[in-house]
Each structure stands twice: as C-alpha cells, then as structure tokens.
Short mmCIF file of C-alpha atoms and ligand atoms in Angstrom, two decimals:
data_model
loop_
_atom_site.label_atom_id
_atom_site.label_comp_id
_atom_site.label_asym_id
_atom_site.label_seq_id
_atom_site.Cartn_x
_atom_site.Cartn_y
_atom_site.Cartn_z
CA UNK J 1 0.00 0.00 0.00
CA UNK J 2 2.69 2.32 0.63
CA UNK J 3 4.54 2.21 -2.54
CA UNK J 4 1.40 3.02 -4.22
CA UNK J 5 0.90 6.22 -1.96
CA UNK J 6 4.85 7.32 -2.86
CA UNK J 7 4.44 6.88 -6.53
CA UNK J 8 1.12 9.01 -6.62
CA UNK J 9 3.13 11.75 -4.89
CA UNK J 10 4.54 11.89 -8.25
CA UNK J 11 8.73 12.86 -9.27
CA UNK J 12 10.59 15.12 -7.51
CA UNK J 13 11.40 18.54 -9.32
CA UNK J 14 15.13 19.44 -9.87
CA UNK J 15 15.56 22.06 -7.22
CA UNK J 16 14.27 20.02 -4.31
CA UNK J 17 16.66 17.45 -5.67
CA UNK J 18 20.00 19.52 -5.55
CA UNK J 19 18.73 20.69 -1.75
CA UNK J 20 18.55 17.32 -0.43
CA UNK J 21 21.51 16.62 -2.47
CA UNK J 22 23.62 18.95 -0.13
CA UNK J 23 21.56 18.20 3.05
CA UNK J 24 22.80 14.86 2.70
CA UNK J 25 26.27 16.28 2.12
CA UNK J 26 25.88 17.95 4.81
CA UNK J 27 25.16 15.43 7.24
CA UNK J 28 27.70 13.34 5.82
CA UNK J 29 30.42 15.40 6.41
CA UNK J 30 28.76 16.09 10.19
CA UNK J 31 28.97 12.58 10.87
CA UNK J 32 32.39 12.40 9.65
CA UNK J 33 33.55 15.33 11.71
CA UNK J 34 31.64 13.40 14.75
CA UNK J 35 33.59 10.38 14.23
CA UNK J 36 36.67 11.73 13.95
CA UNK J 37 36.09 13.77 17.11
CA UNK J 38 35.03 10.32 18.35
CA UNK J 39 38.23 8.87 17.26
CA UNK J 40 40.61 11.30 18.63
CA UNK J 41 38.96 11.15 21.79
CA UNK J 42 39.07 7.19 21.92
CA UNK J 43 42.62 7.43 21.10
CA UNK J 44 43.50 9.37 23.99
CA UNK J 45 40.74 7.30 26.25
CA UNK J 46 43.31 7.33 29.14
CA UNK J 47 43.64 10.52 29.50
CA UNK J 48 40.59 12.03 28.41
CA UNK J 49 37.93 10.32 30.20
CA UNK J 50 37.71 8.57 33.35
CA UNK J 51 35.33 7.77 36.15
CA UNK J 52 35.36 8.62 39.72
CA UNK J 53 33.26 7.96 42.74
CA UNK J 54 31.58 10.21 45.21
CA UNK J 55 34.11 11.14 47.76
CA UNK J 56 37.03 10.35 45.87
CA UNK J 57 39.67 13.31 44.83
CA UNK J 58 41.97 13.03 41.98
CA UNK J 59 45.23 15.55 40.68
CA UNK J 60 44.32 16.17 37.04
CA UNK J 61 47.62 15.95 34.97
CA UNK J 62 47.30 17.74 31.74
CA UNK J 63 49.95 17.54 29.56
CA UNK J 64 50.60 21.27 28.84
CA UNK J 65 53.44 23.24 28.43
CA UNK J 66 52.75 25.55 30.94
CA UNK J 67 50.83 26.27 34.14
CA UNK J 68 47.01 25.63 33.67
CA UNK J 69 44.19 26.15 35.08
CA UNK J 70 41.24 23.81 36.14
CA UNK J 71 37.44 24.45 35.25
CA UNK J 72 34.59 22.33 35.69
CA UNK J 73 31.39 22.81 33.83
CA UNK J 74 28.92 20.96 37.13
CA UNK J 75 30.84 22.33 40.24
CA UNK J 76 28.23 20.36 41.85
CA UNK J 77 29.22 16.93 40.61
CA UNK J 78 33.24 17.65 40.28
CA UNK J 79 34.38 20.41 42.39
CA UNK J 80 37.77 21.62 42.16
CA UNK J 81 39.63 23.87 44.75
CA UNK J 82 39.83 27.36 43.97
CA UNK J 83 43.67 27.41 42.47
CA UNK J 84 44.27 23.80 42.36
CA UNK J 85 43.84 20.97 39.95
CA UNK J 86 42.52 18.93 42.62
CA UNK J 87 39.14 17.35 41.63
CA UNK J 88 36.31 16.37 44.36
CA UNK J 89 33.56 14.02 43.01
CA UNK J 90 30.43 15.33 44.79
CA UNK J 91 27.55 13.63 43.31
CA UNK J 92 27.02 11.63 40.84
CA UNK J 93 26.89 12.70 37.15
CA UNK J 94 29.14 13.96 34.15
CA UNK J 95 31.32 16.92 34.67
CA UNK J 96 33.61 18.51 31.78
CA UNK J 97 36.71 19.35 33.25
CA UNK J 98 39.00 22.04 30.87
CA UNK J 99 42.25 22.79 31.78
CA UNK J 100 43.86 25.84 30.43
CA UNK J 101 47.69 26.13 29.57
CA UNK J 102 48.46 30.03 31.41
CA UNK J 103 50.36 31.03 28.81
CA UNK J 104 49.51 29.53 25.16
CA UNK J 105 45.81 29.29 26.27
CA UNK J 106 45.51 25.98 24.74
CA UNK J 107 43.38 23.62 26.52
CA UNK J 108 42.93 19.85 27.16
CA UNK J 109 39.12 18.41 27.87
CA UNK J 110 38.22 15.54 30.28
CA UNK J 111 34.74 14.13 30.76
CA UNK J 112 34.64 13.04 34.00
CA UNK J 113 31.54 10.38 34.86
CA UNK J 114 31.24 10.36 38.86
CA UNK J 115 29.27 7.00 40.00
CA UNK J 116 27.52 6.47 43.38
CA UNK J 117 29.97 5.11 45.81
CA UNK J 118 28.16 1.87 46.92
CA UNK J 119 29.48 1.95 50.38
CA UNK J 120 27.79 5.44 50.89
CA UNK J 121 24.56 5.51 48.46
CA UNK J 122 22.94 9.09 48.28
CA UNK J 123 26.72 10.73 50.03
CA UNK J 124 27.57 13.84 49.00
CA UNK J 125 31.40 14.70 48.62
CA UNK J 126 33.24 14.22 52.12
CA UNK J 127 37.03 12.75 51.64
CA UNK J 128 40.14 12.50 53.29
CA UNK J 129 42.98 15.54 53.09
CA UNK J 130 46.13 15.65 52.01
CA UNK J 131 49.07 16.54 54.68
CA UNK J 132 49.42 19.99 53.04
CA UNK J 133 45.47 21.07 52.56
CA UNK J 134 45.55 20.47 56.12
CA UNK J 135 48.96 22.65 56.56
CA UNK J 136 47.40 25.16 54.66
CA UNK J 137 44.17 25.04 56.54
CA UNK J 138 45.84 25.54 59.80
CA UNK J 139 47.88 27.75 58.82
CA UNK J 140 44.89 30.28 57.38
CA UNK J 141 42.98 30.47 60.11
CA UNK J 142 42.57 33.65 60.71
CA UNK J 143 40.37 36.18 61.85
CA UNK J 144 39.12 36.67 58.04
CA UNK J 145 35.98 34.57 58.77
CA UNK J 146 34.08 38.09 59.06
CA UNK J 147 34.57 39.28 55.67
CA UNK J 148 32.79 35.58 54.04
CA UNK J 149 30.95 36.78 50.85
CA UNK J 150 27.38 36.01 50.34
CA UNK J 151 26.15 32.08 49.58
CA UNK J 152 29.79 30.73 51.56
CA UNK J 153 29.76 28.63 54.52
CA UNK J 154 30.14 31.11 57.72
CA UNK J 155 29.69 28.34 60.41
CA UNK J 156 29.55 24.62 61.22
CA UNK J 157 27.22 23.20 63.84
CA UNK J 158 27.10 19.66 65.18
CA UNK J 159 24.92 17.54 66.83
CA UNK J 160 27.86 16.44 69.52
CA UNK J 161 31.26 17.55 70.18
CA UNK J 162 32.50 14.57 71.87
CA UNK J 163 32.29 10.46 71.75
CA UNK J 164 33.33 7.99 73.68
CA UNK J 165 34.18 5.03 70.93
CA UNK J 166 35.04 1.55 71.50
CA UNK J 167 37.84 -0.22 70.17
CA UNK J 168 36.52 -1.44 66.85
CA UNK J 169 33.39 0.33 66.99
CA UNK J 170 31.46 2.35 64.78
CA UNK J 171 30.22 5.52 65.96
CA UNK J 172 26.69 7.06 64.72
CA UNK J 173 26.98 9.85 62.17
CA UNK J 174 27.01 13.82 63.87
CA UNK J 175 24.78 15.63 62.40
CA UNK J 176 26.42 18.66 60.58
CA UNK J 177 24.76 21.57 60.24
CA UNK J 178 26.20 24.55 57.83
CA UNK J 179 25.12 28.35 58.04
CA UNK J 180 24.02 30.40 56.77
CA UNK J 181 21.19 27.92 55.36
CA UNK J 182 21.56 28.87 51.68
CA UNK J 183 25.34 28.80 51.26
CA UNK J 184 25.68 27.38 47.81
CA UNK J 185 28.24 24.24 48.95
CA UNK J 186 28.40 23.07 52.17
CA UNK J 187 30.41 19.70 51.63
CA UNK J 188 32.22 18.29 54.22
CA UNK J 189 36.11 17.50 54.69
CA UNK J 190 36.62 14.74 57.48
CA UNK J 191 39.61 14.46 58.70
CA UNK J 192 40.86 12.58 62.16
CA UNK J 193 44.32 13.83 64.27
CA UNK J 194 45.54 10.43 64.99
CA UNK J 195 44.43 7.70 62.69
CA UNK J 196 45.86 5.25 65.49
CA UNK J 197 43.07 6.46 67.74
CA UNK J 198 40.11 7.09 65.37
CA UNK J 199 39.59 6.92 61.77
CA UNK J 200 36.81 8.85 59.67
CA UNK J 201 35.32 7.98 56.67
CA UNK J 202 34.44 10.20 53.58
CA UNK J 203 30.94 9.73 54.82
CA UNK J 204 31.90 11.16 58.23
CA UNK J 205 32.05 7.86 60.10
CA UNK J 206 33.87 7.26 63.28
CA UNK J 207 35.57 4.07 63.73
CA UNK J 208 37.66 3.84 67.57
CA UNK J 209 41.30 2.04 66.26
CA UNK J 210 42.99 2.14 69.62
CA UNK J 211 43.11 3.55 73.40
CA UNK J 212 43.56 7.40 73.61
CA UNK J 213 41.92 10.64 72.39
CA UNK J 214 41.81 12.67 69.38
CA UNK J 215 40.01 15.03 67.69
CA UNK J 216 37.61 14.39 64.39
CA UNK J 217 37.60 17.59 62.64
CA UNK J 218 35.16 18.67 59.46
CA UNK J 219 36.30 21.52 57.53
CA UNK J 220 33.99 23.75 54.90
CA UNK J 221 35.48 22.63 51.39
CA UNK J 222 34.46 25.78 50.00
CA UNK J 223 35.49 27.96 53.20
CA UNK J 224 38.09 25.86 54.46
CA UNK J 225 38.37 28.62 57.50
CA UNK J 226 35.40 27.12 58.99
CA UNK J 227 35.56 23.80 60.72
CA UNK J 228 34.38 22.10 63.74
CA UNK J 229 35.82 19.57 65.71
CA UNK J 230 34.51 16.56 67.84
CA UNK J 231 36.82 15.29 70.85
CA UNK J 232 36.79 11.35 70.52
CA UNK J 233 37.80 9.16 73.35
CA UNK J 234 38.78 5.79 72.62
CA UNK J 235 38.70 3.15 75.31
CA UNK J 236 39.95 -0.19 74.64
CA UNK J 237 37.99 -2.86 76.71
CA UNK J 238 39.59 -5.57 76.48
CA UNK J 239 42.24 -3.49 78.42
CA UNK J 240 42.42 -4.57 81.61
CA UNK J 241 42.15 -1.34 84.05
CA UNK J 242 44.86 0.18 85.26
CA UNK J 243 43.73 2.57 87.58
CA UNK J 244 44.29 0.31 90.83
CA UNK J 245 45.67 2.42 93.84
CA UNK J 246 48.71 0.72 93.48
CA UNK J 247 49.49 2.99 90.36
CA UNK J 248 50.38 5.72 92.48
CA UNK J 249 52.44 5.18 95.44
CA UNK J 250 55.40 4.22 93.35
CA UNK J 251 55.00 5.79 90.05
CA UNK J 252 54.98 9.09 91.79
CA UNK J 253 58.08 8.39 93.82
CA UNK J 254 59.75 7.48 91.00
CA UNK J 255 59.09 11.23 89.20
CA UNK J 256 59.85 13.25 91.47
CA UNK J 257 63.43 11.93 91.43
CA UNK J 258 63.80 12.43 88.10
CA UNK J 259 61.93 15.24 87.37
CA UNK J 260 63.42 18.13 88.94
CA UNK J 261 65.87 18.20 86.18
CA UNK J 262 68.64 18.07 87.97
CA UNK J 263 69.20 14.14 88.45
CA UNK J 264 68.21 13.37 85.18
CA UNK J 265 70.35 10.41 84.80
CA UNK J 266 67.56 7.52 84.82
CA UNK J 267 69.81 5.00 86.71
CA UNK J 268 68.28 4.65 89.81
CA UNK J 269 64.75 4.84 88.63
CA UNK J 270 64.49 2.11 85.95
CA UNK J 271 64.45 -0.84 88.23
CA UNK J 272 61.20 0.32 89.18
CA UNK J 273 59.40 0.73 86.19
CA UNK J 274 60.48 -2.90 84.46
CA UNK J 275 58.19 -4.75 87.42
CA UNK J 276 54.73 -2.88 87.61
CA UNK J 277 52.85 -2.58 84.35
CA UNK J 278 50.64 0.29 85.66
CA UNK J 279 52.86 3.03 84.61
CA UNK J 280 50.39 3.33 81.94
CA UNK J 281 47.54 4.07 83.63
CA UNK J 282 49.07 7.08 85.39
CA UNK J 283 46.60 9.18 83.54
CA UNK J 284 43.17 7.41 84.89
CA UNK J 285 42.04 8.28 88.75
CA UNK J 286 45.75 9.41 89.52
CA UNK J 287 46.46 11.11 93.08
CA UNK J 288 45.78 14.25 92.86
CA UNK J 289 49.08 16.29 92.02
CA UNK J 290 51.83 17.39 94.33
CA UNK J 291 51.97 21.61 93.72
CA UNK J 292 54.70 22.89 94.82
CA UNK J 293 55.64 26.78 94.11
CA UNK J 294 59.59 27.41 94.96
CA UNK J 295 61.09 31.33 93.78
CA UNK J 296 58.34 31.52 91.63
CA UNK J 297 58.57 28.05 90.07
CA UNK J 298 56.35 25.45 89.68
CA UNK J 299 56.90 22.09 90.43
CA UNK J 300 54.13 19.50 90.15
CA UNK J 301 55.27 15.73 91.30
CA UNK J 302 58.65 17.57 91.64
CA UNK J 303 58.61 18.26 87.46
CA UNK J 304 59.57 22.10 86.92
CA UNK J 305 56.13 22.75 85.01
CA UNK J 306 55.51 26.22 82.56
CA UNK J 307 52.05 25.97 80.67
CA UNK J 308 49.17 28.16 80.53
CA UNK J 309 48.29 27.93 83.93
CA UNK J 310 51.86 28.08 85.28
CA UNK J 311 54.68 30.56 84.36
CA UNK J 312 58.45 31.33 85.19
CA UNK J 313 59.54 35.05 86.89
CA UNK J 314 60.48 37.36 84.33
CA UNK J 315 64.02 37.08 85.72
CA UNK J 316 64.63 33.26 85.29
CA UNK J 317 67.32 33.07 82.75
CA UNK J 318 68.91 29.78 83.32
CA UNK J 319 69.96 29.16 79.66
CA UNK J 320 69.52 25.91 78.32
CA UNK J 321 69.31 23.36 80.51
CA UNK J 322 73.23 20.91 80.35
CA UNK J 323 71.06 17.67 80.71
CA UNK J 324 68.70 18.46 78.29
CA UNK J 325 71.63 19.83 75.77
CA UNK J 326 73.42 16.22 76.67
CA UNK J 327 70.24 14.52 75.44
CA UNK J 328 69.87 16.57 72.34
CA UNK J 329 73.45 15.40 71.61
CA UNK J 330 73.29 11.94 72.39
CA UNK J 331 69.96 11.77 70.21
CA UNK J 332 71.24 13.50 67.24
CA UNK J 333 74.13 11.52 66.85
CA UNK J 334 71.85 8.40 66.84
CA UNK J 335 69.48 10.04 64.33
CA UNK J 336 72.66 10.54 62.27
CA UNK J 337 73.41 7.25 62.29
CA UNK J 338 69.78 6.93 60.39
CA UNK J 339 71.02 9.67 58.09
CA UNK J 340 68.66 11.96 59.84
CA UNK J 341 69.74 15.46 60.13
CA UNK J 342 68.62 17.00 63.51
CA UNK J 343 69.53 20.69 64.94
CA UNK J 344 68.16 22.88 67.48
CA UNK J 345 66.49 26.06 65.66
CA UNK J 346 65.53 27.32 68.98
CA UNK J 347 66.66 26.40 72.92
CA UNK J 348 66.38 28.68 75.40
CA UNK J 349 64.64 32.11 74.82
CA UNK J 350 64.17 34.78 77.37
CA UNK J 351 61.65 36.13 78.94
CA UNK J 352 62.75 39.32 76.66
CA UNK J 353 63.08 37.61 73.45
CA UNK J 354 59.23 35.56 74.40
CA UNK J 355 57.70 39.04 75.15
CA UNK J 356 58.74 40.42 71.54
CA UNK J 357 57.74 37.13 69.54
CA UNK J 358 54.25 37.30 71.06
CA UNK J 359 53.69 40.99 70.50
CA UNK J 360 54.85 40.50 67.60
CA UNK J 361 52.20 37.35 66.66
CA UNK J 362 49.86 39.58 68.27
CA UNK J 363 49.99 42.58 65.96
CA UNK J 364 49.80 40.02 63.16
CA UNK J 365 47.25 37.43 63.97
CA UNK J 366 45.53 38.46 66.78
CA UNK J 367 45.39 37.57 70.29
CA UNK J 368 43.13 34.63 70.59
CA UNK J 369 44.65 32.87 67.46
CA UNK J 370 48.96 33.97 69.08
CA UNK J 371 47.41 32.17 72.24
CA UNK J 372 47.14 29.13 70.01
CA UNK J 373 50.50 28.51 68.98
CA UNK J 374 52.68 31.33 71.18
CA UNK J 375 52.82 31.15 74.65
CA UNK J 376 52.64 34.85 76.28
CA UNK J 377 55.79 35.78 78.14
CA UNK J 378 56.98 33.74 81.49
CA UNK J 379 54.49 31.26 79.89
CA UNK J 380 56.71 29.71 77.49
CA UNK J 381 58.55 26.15 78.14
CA UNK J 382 61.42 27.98 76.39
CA UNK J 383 62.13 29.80 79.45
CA UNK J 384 62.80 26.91 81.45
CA UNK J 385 65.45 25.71 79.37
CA UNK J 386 64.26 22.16 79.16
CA UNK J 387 62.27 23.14 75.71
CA UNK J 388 63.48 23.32 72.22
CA UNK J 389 62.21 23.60 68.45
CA UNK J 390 63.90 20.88 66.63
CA UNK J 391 64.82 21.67 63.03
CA UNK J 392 62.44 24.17 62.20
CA UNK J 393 59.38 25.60 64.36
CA UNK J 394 56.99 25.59 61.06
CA UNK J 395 54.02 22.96 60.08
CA UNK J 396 56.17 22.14 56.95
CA UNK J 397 58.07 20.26 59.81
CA UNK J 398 54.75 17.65 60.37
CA UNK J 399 55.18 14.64 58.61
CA UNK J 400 58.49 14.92 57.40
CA UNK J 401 61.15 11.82 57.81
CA UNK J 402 62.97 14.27 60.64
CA UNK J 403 58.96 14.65 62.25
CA UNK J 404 58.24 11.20 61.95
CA UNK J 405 61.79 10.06 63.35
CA UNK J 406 61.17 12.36 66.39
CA UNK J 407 57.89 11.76 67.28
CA UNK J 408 58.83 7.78 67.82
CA UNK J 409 62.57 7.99 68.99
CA UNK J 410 62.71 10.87 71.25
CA UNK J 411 61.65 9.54 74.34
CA UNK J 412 64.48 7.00 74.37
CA UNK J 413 66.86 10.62 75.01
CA UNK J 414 64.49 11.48 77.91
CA UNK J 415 62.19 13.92 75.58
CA UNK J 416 58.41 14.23 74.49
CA UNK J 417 56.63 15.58 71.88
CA UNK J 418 55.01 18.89 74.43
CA UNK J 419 52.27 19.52 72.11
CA UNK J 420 51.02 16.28 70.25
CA UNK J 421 47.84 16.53 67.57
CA UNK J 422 44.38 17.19 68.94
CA UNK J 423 45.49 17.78 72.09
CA UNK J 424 45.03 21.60 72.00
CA UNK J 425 42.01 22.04 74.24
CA UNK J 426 44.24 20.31 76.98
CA UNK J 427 47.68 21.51 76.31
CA UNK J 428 46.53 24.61 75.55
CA UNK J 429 48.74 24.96 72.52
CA UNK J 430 48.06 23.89 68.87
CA UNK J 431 49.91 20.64 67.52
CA UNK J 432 54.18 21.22 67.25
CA UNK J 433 55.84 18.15 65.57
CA UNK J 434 58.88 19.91 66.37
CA UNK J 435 58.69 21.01 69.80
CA UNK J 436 60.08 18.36 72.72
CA UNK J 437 60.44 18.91 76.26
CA UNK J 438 63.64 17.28 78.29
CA UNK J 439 61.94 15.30 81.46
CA UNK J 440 64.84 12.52 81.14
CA UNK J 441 65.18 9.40 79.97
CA UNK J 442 63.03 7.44 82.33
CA UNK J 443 59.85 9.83 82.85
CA UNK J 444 59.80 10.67 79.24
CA UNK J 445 59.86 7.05 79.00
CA UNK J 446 56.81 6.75 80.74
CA UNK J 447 54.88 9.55 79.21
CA UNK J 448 55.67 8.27 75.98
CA UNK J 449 54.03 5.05 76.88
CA UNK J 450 50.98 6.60 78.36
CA UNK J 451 50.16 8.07 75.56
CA UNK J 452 49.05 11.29 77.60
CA UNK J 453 50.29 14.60 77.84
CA UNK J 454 52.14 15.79 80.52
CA UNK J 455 48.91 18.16 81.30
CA UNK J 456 47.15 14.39 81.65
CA UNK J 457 49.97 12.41 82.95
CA UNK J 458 49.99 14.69 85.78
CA UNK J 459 46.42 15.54 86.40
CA UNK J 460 46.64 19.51 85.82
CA UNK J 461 45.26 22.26 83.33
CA UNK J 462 46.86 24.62 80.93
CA UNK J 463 44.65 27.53 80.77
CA UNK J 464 45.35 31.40 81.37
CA UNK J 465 43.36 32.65 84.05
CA UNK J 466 42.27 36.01 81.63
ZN1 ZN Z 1 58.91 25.59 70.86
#
C-alpha cells in the first residue's frame, strides 16, 4: 500500500533534488567530523575520560606546556579547589573538566563520569585531606571569617562535640549543620588527628582504632576557614584497668626523682618501672598532684612545670638546661646514624626575646589565634630551658622523615613531643611536631608510653586565668 501512496506523490522537481543533495552532504560530512572527534577522543581514552566515585579526589595531569588552570562545567558533581587541579567528586553525574595552559591558552578536555559510591549511596562529597590542605588550613585560620561573601559557609554546627568510641566500633553519624542555610556548597572535609586512635570515613564515620583521644575535625570545602571539631575518646575494653591504687604510690616516687631536672640520669629509677605494668595508667584516677611553688617556680610531682596555667619570673634566665643539651646530643648523633639530620632552631629564649615574639604574633594574627601557637611571656617552656624547636618551628616540619623520626625515637633521650595533635584544648597549645620537652630518659619514657600529655599524665590544666 505504501509504494502506491509514494508513486502518486509523483517525481521530484530538480531544485528540491539539488537541496537534499547537499543536506545529505551535509550530514555526511557532520557525521564524519563526529567520528573523527570520536576517534581522537578514543585514542586518547586514558587521558581524556575517566570515572570517579563520590568522595574520591583526583590531581588532574594535563599535559601542557605551561601552568594551567582547572574548570569544571557541574561544580556540583566535580568540584575543584579554587587554584588547584585537585578534583572532588560530589555527586554523581558527568562533569567537563577544561584545563587551560596560562600562557599559550591551549586547553585539554576531560569528561569526568562520577558514580555512586556503593558503600555510601545518596553521600555527597566528604574525603580524606592531604598533609598539606591540612597545613594550609591551619595555617589560614585567621580572623578573616568576618569578611565571608554572600552564599559561603560562615559556620559549622554539630549535633555532639564529643564520643566515647570503643575499640573497633562504629560511631553514629554527627549531624552537621552549615550556616548560613543557603550557602551554595556546604560539603564536608573529614579528617581525624591520629588515625591510630580514630579513623573517619568520607561519609563522616567514626571508627575507635585504639586507646587514647583525638580530635575528628570537618572543615567547609568551599570555606576551608570554617571547621568544627569533635573530641573522641577511645577506650579499649579488652584493656584490663589500670587505675588500681597501686598505680600511684610508686609511680609518683619514681618522678619526682627524676623530674626536677637536675638528676636526670635515669639510673636509679628504671628498676622500678620494668616490674609494675601500671605506669600506663598514670593518667586514669591518679592522686591528685603534688603543687609545689619554689622562687616563683612550679613544680608538680617535683617536674619544673611552665604551661598556661603556670609561668616562670620574668628574671629566670637559666639558659639551656646541660642535661637536656646532653640529650639533644646523644639523640642526634643516633638520628645521624639513620642519616637523619637534627639541629636545634631554637633552645632557650628569654623572657625578653618571648615578650617580643608574642607581641609581635599579636599585631599580626591576633590575640586569641597567638594564644594558640605562642605562649605569652613567662608562659613559654622555652624559658625553662628544658624546651626546644627541633629543626624548624613551622608545620612544613609535620610529617616529614625528621617529624616522623622524632615523634617515635625521642623519648628513648628522655624527651616528648610537648604539644602532640588534637590535644590543643588540653595543652593549651596547637599541635608542634617539632617542639620536645627534656623530662629525662626514664619519665619521658613513661609519658611516651601513656600516651598522655604531661597536662594528663599529671592531672593539671593549661589555661590562662584572663
Ligand atoms: Zn617551641
């Protein structure tokens, strides 16, 4: 039936001929240009396209002569950090990603397809850090929060600050609530301060990994100045307790010898520590601590103390301590041995020379955020002599081979790290990888093995009183 229809339509006249003629050119030449596009693009598969999942982060490598810049065409399904080539899948979808040589202007194109990721259905982005974003974030928090343009993330709210975690266990999900209510991206960063306490996931899940405390921190993506933190507790139970009155009696003898500074040597002590396994539990229902105030300084279980809470006459100027130097010689030459290069970058400072850093951080930063990482004259463990910066007194210290080196050698010379990570809210100063105190070898022996801080180990505060 149809051919009969066609042919009563009749022939088709010459000018409607020669205009489907090129129509069909046309298209042929379309599809051609298609399939070459097609072609070029398969050839280059590798590098052109590629699939991520929700929460993961990728460097994009172009290969362009220059310095390029990153765009995304769905910010909402791959986000990239303002100045970096550092890709966040969000949500799932298809994002085109163009990065821009600086100088030529030429440009490479990826299609980026971001999948669910099936451990998280319906997650938005949330993903771990790199050591330097978190540098950097540190490092930029400032008081610039007030001048946050219109549609950022101002603040973060949770639904609880603190958890106590099992061993092993999975902690429920804090609510997180960001302000003002129509920011235009409020994804989450999770990050954790001790991954051998408590890990996070990209979905903002708590898991406990071992006995001690740390902090579980989620920072703004697009206003990394805004975070909020969560102090996490891990108790191990199979553990057996510690905290037995026994714990005391000796354990406190046994600092007070060594503490003071001036018998450092550990002789004496150590044939007390090998027998009672308790040392550990010195932070848990401890005796309350001997305070003991002598020409102005502190000495709590006999250990000359300077924190927040205590500080050291303005005319204290005992240089650096000759035990503490001994140690730093003894453990650099060891380090050497491990080709690792340690030097003191700063021993004893004054309370002079502490007065003009801190006005000096002051005029700069402010006084809450100086408080945070500068200790306010006669407050600083510098004074005492038994402090030091190793290396270099910078976060471009943390995680470096020297850091790492320090942070699990250090006590064996009779030093601690003063300020570990997420401890700030109990030492009273942010985290230093590179600052150690000298208590001697066998109470820094037993710090280290608490896993405390000295603040913990000994049962007192670090707080200013104004
Ligand atoms: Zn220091």
């Amino acid at each position: 039936m149809a051919n009969t229809k066609e042919s009563k339509s009749g022939g088709m006249s010459l000018p409607l001929f020669l205009l489907v003629l090129i129509a069909l050119a046309g298209i042929a030449a379309g599809v051609w240009l298609v399939y070459k596009k097609k072609a070029d693009v398969g050839r280059n598969e590798k590098k052109y396209t590629f699939t991520m999942q929700v929460g993961d982060q990728k460097t994009l490598e172009a290969l362009l002569e220059h310095d390029y810049t990153c765009a995304s065409s769905a910010e909402g399904v791959v986000y990239i950090a303002p100045g970096t080539n550092l890709l966040l899948a969000k949500a799932a979808g298809e994002a085109t990603v163009i990065a821009k040589d600086s100088v030529t202007g030429a440009s490479e194109t990826f299609v980026v397809t971001v999948v669910e990721n099936p451990d998280h259905p319906g997650a938005t982005v949330r993903h771990t850090v790199t050591t330097e974003v978190t540098t950097t974030t540190t490092e930029l928090t400032t008081t610039e929060t007030t001048t946050v343009p219109a549609g950022v993330v101002s603040g973060i709210t949770l639904s609880y600050y603190s958890a106590n975690v099992k061993v092993g266990e999975v902690h429920p999900y804090a609510l997180v609530t960001m302000t003002p209510a129509d920011a235009t991206d409020k994804s989450e960063l999770w990050t954790t301060s001790d991954d051998k306490v408590a890990t996070v996931d990209k979905a903002g899940r708590i898991t406990g990994v071992g006995a001690g405390k740390c902090m579980i921190r989620v920072t703004s993506v697009s206003n990394p100045f805004v975070f909020a933190e969560i102090e996490v507790n891990v108790v191990d139970p199979n553990a057996t307790s510690s905290a037995s009155e026994s714990a005391s009696s000796t354990t406190t003898a046994t600092e007070t010898t060594t503490a003071s500074g001036e018998s450092a040597a550990d002789s004496g002590a150590s044939s007390q520590t090998g027998t009672t396994a308790s040392s550990g539990g010195a932070g848990q229902n401890q005796p309350k601590p001997t305070i003991e105030v002598r020409n102005g300084i502190t000495y709590v279980n006999g250990i000359l103390i300077v924190n927040k809470t205590y500080s050291l006459p303005a005319n204290y100027n005992p240089g650096l301590d000759k035990n503490a130097q001994a140690a730093f010689n003894e453990m650099q030459a060891a380090a050497a041995k491990e080709k690792i290069s340690l030097n003191i970058c700063s021993g004893f400072r004054s309370y002079t020379t502490q007065k003009a850093l801190y006005d000096r951080y002051c005029a700069r930063d402010g006084k809450a955020e100086a408080d945070r990482y500068s200790a306010r004259p006669g407050h600083s463990e510098h004074q005492s002599g038994l402090g030091m910066d190793i290396n270099r007194a910078s976060s471009s210290f943390n995680g470096t081979k020297e850091a790492k080196w320090l942070a699990a050698n250090c006590w064996k010379y009779g030093f601690i790290i003063r300020y570990p990570e997420g401890k700030e809210s109990i030492t009273g100063y942010m985290y230093e990888s590179w600052h150690v105190r000298y208590l001697g070898k066998d109470l820094a022996k037993k710090v280290y093995d608490s896993g405390l801080t000295l603040e913990e180990y000994l049962g007192i505060t670090s707080k200013y009183a104004n």
